[in-house]
PDB file of C-alpha atoms in Angstrom:
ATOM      1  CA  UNK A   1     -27.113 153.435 159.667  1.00  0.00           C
ATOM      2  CA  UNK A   2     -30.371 154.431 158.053  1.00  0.00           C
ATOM      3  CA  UNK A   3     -32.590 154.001 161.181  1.00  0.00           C
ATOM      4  CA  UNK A   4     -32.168 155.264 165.248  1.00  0.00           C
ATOM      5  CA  UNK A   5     -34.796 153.216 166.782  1.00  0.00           C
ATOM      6  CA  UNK A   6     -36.663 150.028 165.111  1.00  0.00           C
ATOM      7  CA  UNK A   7     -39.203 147.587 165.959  1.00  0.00           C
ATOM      8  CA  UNK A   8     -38.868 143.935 164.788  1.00  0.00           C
ATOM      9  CA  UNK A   9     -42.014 142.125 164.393  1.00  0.00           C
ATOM     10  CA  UNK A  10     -41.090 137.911 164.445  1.00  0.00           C
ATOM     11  CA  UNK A  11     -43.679 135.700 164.213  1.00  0.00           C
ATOM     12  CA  UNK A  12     -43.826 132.583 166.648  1.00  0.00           C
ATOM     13  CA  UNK A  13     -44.021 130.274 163.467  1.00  0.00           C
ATOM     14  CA  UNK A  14     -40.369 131.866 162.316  1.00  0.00           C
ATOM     15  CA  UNK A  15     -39.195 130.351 165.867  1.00  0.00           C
ATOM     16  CA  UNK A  16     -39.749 126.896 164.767  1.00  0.00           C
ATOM     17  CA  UNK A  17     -37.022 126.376 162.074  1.00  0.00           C
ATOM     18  CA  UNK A  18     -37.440 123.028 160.301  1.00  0.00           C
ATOM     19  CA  UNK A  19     -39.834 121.690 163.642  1.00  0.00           C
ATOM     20  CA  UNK A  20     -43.291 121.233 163.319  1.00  0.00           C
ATOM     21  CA  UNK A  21     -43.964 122.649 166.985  1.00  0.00           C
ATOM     22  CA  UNK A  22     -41.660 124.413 169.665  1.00  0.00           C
ATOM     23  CA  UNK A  23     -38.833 126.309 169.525  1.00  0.00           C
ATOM     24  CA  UNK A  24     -35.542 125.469 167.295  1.00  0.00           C
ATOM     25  CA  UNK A  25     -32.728 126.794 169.747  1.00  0.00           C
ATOM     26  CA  UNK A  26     -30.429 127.158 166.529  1.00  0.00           C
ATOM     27  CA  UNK A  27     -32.849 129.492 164.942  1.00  0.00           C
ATOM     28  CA  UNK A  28     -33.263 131.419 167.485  1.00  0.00           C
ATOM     29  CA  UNK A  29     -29.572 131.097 168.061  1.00  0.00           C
ATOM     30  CA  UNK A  30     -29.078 132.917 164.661  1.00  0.00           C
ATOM     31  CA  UNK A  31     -31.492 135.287 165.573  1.00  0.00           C
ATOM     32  CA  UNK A  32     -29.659 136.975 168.412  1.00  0.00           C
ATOM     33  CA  UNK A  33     -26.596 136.726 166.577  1.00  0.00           C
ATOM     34  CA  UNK A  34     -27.992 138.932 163.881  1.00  0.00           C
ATOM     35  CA  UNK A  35     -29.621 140.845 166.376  1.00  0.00           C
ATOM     36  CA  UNK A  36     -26.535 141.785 168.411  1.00  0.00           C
ATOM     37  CA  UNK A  37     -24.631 142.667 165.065  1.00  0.00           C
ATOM     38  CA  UNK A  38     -26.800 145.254 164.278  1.00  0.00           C
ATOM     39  CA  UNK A  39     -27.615 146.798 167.742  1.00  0.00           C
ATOM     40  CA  UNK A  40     -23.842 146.779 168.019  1.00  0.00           C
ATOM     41  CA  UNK A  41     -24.188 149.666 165.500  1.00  0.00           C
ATOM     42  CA  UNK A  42     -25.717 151.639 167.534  1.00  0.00           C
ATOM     43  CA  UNK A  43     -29.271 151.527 166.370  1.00  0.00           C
ATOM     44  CA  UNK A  44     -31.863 150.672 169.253  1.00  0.00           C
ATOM     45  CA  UNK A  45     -33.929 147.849 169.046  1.00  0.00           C
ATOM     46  CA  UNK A  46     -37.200 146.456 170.278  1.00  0.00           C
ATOM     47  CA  UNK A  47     -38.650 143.197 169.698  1.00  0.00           C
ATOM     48  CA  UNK A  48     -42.560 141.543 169.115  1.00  0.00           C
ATOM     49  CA  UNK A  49     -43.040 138.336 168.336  1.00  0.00           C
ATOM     50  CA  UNK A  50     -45.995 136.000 168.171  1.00  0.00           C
ATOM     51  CA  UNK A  51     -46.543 132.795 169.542  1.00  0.00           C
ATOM     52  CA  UNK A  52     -48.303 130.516 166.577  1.00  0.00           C
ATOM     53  CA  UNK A  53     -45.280 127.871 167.182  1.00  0.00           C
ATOM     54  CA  UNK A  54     -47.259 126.892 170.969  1.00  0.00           C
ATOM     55  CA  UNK A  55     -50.301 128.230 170.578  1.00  0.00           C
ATOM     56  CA  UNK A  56     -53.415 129.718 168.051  1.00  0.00           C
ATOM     57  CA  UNK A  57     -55.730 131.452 169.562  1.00  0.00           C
ATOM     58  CA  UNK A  58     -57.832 131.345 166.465  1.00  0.00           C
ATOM     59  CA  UNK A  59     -57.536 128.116 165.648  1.00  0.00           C
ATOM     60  CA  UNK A  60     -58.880 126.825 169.390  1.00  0.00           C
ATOM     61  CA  UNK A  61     -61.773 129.187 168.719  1.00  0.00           C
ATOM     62  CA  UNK A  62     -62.399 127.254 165.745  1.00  0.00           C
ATOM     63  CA  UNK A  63     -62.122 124.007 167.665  1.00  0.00           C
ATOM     64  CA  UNK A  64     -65.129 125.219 169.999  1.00  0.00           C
ATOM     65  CA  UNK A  65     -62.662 127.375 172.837  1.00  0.00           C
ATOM     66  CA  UNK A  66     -64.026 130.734 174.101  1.00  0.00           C
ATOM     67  CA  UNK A  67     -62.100 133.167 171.929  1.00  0.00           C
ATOM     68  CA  UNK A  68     -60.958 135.553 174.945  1.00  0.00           C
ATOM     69  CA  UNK A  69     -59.576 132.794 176.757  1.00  0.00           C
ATOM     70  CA  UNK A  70     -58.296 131.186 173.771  1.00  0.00           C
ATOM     71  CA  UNK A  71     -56.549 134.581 173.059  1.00  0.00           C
ATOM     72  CA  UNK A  72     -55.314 134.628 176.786  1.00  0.00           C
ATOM     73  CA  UNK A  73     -53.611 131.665 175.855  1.00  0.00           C
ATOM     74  CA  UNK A  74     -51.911 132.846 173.054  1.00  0.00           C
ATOM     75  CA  UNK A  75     -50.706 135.838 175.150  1.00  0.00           C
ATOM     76  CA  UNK A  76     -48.539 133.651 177.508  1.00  0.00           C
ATOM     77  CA  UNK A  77     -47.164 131.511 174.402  1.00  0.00           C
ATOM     78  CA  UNK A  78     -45.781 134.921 173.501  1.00  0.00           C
ATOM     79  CA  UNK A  79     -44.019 135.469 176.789  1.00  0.00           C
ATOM     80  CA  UNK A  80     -42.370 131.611 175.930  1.00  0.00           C
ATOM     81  CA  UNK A  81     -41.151 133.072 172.882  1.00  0.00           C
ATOM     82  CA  UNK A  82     -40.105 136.431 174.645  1.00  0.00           C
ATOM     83  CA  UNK A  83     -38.031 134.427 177.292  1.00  0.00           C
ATOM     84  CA  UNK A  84     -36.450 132.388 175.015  1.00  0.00           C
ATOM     85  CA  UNK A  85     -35.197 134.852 172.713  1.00  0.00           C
ATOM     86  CA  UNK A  86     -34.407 136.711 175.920  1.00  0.00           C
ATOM     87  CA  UNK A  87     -32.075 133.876 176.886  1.00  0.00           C
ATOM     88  CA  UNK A  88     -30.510 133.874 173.632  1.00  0.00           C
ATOM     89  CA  UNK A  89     -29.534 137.592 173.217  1.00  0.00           C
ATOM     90  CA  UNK A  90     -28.037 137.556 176.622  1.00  0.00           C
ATOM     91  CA  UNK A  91     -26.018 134.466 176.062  1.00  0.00           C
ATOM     92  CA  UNK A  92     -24.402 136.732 173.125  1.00  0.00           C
ATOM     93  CA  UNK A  93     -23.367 139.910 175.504  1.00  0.00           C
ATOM     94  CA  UNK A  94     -26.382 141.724 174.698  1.00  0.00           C
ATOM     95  CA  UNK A  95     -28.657 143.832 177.785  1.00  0.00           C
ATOM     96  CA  UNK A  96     -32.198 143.258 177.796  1.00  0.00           C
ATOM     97  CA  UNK A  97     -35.652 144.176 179.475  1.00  0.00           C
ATOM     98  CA  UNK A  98     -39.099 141.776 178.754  1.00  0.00           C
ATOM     99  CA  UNK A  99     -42.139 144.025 179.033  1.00  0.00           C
ATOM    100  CA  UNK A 100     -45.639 142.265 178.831  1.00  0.00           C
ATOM    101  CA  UNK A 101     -49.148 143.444 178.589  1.00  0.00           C
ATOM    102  CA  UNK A 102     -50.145 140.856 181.507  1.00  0.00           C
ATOM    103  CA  UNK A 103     -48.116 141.637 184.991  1.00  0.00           C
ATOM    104  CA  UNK A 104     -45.971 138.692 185.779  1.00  0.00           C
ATOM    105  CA  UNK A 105     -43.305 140.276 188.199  1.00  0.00           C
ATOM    106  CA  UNK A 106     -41.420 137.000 188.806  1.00  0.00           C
ATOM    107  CA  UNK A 107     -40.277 136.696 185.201  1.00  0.00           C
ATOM    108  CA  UNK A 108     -40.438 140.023 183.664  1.00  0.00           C
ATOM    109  CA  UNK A 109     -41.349 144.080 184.182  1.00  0.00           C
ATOM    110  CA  UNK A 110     -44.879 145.046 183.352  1.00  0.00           C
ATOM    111  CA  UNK A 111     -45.371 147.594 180.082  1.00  0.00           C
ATOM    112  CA  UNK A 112     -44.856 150.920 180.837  1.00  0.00           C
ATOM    113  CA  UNK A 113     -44.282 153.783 177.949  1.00  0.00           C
ATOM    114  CA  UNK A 114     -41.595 155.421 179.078  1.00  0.00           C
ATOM    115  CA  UNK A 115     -39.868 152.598 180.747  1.00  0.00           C
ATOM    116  CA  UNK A 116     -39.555 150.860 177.437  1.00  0.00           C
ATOM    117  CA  UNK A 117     -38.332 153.945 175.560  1.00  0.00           C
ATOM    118  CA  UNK A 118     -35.646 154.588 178.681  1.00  0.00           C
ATOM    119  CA  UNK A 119     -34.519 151.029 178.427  1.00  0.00           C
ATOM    120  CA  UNK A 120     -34.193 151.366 174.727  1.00  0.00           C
ATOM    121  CA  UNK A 121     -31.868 155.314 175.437  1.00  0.00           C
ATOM    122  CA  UNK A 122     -30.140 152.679 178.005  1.00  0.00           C
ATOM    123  CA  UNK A 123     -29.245 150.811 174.927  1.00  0.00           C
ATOM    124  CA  UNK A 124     -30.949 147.425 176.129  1.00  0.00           C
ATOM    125  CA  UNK A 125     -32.826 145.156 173.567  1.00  0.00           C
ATOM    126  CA  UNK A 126     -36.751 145.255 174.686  1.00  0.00           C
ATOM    127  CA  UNK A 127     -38.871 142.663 173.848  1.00  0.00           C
ATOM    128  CA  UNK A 128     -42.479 142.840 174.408  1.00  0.00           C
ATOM    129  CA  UNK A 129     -44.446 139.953 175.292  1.00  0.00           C
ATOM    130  CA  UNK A 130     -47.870 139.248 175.916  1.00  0.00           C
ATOM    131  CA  UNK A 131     -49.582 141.097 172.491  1.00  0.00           C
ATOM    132  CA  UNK A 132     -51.360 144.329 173.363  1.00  0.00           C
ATOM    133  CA  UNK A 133     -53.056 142.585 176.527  1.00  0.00           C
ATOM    134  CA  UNK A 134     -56.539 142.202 175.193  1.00  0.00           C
ATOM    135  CA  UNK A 135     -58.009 139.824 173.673  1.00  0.00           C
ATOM    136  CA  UNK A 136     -59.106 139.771 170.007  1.00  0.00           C
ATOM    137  CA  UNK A 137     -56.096 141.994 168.991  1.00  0.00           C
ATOM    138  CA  UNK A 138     -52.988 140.389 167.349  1.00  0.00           C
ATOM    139  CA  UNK A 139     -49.489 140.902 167.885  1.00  0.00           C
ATOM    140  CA  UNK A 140     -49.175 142.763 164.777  1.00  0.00           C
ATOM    141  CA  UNK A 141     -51.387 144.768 166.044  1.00  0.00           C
ATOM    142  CA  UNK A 142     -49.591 144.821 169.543  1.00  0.00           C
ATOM    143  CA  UNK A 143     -46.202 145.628 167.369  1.00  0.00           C
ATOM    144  CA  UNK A 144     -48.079 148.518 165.194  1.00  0.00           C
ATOM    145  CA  UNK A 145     -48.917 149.680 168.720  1.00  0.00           C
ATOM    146  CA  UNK A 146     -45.811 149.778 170.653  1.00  0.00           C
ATOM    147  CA  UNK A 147     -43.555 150.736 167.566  1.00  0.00           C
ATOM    148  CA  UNK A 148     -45.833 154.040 167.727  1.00  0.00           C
ATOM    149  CA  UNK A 149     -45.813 154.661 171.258  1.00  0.00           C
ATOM    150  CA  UNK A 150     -41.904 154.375 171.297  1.00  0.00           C
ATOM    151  CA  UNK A 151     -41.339 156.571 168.053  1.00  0.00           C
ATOM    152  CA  UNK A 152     -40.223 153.409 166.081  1.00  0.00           C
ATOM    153  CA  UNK A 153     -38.544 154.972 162.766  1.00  0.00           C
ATOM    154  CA  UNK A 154     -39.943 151.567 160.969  1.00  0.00           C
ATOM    155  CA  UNK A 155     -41.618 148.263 161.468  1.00  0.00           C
ATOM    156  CA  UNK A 156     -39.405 145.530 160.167  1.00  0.00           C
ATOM    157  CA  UNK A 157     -41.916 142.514 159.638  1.00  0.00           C
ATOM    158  CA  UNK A 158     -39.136 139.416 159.658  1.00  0.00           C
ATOM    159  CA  UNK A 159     -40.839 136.350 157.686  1.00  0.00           C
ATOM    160  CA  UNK A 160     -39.533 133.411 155.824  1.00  0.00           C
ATOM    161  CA  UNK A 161     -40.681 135.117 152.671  1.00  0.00           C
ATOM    162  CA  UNK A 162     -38.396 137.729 151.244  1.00  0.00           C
ATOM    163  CA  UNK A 163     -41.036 140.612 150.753  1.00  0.00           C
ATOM    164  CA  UNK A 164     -44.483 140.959 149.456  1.00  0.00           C
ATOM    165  CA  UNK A 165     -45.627 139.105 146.410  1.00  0.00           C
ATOM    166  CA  UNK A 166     -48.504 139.784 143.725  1.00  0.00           C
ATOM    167  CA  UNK A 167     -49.692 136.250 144.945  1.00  0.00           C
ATOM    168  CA  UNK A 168     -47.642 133.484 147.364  1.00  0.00           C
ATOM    169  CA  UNK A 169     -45.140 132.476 146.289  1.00  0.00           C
ATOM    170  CA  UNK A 170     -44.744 129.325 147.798  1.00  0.00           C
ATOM    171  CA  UNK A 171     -47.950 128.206 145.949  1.00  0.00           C
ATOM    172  CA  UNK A 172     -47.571 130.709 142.702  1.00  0.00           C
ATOM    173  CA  UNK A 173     -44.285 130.272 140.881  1.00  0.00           C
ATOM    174  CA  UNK A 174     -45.586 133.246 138.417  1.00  0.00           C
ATOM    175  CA  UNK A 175     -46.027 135.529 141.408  1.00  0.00           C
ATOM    176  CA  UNK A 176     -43.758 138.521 140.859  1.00  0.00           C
ATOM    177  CA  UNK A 177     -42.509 140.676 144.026  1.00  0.00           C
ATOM    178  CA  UNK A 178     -43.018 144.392 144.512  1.00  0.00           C
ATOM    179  CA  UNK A 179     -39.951 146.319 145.552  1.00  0.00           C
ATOM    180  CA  UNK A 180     -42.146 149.294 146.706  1.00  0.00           C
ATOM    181  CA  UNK A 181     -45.682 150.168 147.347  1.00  0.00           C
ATOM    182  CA  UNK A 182     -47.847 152.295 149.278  1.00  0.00           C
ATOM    183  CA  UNK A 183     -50.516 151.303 151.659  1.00  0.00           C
ATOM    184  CA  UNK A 184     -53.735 152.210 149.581  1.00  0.00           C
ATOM    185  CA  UNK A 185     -51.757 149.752 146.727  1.00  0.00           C
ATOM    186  CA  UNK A 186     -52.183 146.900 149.037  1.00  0.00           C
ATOM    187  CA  UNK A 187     -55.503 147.796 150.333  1.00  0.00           C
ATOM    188  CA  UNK A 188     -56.412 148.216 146.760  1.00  0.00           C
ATOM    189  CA  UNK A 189     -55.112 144.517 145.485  1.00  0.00           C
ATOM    190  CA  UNK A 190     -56.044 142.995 149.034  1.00  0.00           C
ATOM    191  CA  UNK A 191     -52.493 141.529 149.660  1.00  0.00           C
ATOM    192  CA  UNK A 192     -51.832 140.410 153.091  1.00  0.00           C
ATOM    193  CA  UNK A 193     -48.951 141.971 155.054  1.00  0.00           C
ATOM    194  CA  UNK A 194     -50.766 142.423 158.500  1.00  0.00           C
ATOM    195  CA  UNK A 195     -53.785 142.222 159.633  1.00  0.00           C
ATOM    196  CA  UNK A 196     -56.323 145.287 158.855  1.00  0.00           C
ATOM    197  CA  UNK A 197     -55.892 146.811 162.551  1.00  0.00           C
ATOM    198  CA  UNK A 198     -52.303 146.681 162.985  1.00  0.00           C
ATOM    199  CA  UNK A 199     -51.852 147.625 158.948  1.00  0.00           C
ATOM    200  CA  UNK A 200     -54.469 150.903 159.719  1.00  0.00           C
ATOM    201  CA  UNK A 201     -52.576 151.930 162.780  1.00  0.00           C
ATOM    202  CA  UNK A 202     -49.372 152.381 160.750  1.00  0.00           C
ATOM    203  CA  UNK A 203     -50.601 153.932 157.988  1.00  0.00           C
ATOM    204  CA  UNK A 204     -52.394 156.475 159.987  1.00  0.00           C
ATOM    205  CA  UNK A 205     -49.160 157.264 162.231  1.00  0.00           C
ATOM    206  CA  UNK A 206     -47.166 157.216 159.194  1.00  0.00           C
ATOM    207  CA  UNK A 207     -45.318 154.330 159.789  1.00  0.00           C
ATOM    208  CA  UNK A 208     -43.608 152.526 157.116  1.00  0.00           C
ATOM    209  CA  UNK A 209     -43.528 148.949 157.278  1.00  0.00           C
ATOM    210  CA  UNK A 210     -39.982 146.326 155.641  1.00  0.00           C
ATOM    211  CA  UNK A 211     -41.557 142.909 154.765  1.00  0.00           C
ATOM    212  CA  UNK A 212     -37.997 140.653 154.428  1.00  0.00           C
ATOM    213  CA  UNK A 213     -36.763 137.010 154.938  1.00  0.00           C
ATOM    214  CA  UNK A 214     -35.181 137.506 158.805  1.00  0.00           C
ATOM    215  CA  UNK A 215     -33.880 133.618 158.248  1.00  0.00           C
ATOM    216  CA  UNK A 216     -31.500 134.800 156.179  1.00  0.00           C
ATOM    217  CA  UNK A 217     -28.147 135.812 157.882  1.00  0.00           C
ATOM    218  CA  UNK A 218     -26.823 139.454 157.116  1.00  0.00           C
ATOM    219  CA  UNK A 219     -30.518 140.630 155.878  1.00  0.00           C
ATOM    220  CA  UNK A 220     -31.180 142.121 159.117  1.00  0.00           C
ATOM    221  CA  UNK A 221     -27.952 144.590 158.810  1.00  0.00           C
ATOM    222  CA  UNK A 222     -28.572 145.542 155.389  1.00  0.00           C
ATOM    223  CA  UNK A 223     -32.088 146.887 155.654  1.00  0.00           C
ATOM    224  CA  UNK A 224     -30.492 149.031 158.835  1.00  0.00           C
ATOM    225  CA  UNK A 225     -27.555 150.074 156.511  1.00  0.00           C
ATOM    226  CA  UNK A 226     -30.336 151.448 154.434  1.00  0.00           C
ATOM    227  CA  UNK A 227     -30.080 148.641 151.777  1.00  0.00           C
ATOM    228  CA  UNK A 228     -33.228 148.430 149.729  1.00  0.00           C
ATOM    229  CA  UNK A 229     -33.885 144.416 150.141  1.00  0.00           C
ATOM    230  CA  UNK A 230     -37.631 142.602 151.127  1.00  0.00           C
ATOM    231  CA  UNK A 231     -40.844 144.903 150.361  1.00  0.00           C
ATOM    232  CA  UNK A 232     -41.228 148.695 151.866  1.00  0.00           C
ATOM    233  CA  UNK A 233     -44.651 149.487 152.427  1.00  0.00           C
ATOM    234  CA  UNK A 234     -44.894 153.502 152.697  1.00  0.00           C
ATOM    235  CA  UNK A 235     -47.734 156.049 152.811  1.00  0.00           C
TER     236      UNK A 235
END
């Protein structure tokens, strides 16, 4: 396996499948599946994911909603997300610890550096919920954040697009995809991978980022294997 230790960034939308709102249990299903497959490799895992499927935080600002609080909100539709992928990776034999930004002891542990990075020598799956705890940051920027402070090896950024395009390609049937490129390349063409905080952070720790299609099955596994599939982003 190419990697020891990897952060997954999922995005609440991803959690949807074909549902306009919510969670899809079968996608999520297939997420853990693919999840326990690799981590059954030996490589350790931790997990961020957003929570756009419940609740915007941007978009309620937009609607007249104090941003902080609007950003609290989105915080706990994380920690939805968390628990449910939580219940899905442990319905498929896997050990896991939820760590959030925002101390809820009844449903989860609260974020603590080394705890997470113990859990992860443990070989548990760790999710982390709840963004970076603050409001106006995202949870790219939470997942930029924590894959640094546990040593991630790589940021694998799972979308329903398989890498990064010259333009979208769900719109732009001429847009052509780019294997490889560095992070001054997308600053450069203004292509959006993640948003200017979390994209900074990574590129000043190094950190290379894998923008790939997480929906489909096996495409997990072959970027661990090493398999040059989605879009690396590299200094």
């Amino acid at each position: 396996m190419k990697y020891k230790r990897i952060l997954l960034k999922l995005s609440g939308e991803s959690l949807m499948g074909d549902k306009q709102y919510g969670i899809d249990n079968e996608r999520v299903r297939q997420y853990a599946e693919d999840i326990k497959a690799v981590h059954d490799e030996g490589l350790e895992i931790a997990i961020v994911i957003g929570g756009g499927n419940i609740f915007r935080g941007l978009s309620a600002e937009k609607s007249g909603m104090d941003r902080a609080q609007a950003d609290y909100m989105g915080m706990l539709a994380t920690v939805i997300n968390s628990m449910a992928l939580q219940d899905a990776l442990e319905k498929v034999g896997l050990k896991t610890r939820l760590l959030t930004a925002i101390k809820m002891e009844q449903i989860c542990e609260p974020f603590i550096r080394r705890r997470a990075v113990r859990h992860l020598e443990k070989g548990r799956v760790v999710i982390f919920g709840a963004g970076t705890g603050n409001p106006y940051f995202t949870t790219d920027s939470a997942a930029a954040l924590r894959a640094i402070e546990i040593k991630a090896d790589v940021v694998l950024k799972g979308t329903r697009v398989d890498g990064i395009y010259t333009a979208d390609p769900e719109k732009d049937p001429t847009a052509t995809k780019y294997e490889k490129i560095s992070f001054k390349e997308v600053y450069d063409k203004g292509l959006n991978v993640m948003d200017m905080t979390a994209f900074t952070l990574c590129e000043e720790n190094e950190l290379p980022i894998i923008v790939f299609d997480m929906n489909k099955t096996g495409n997990f596994m072959k970027i661990a294997k090493g398999e040059e599939i989605g879009t690396l982003v590299k200094v």
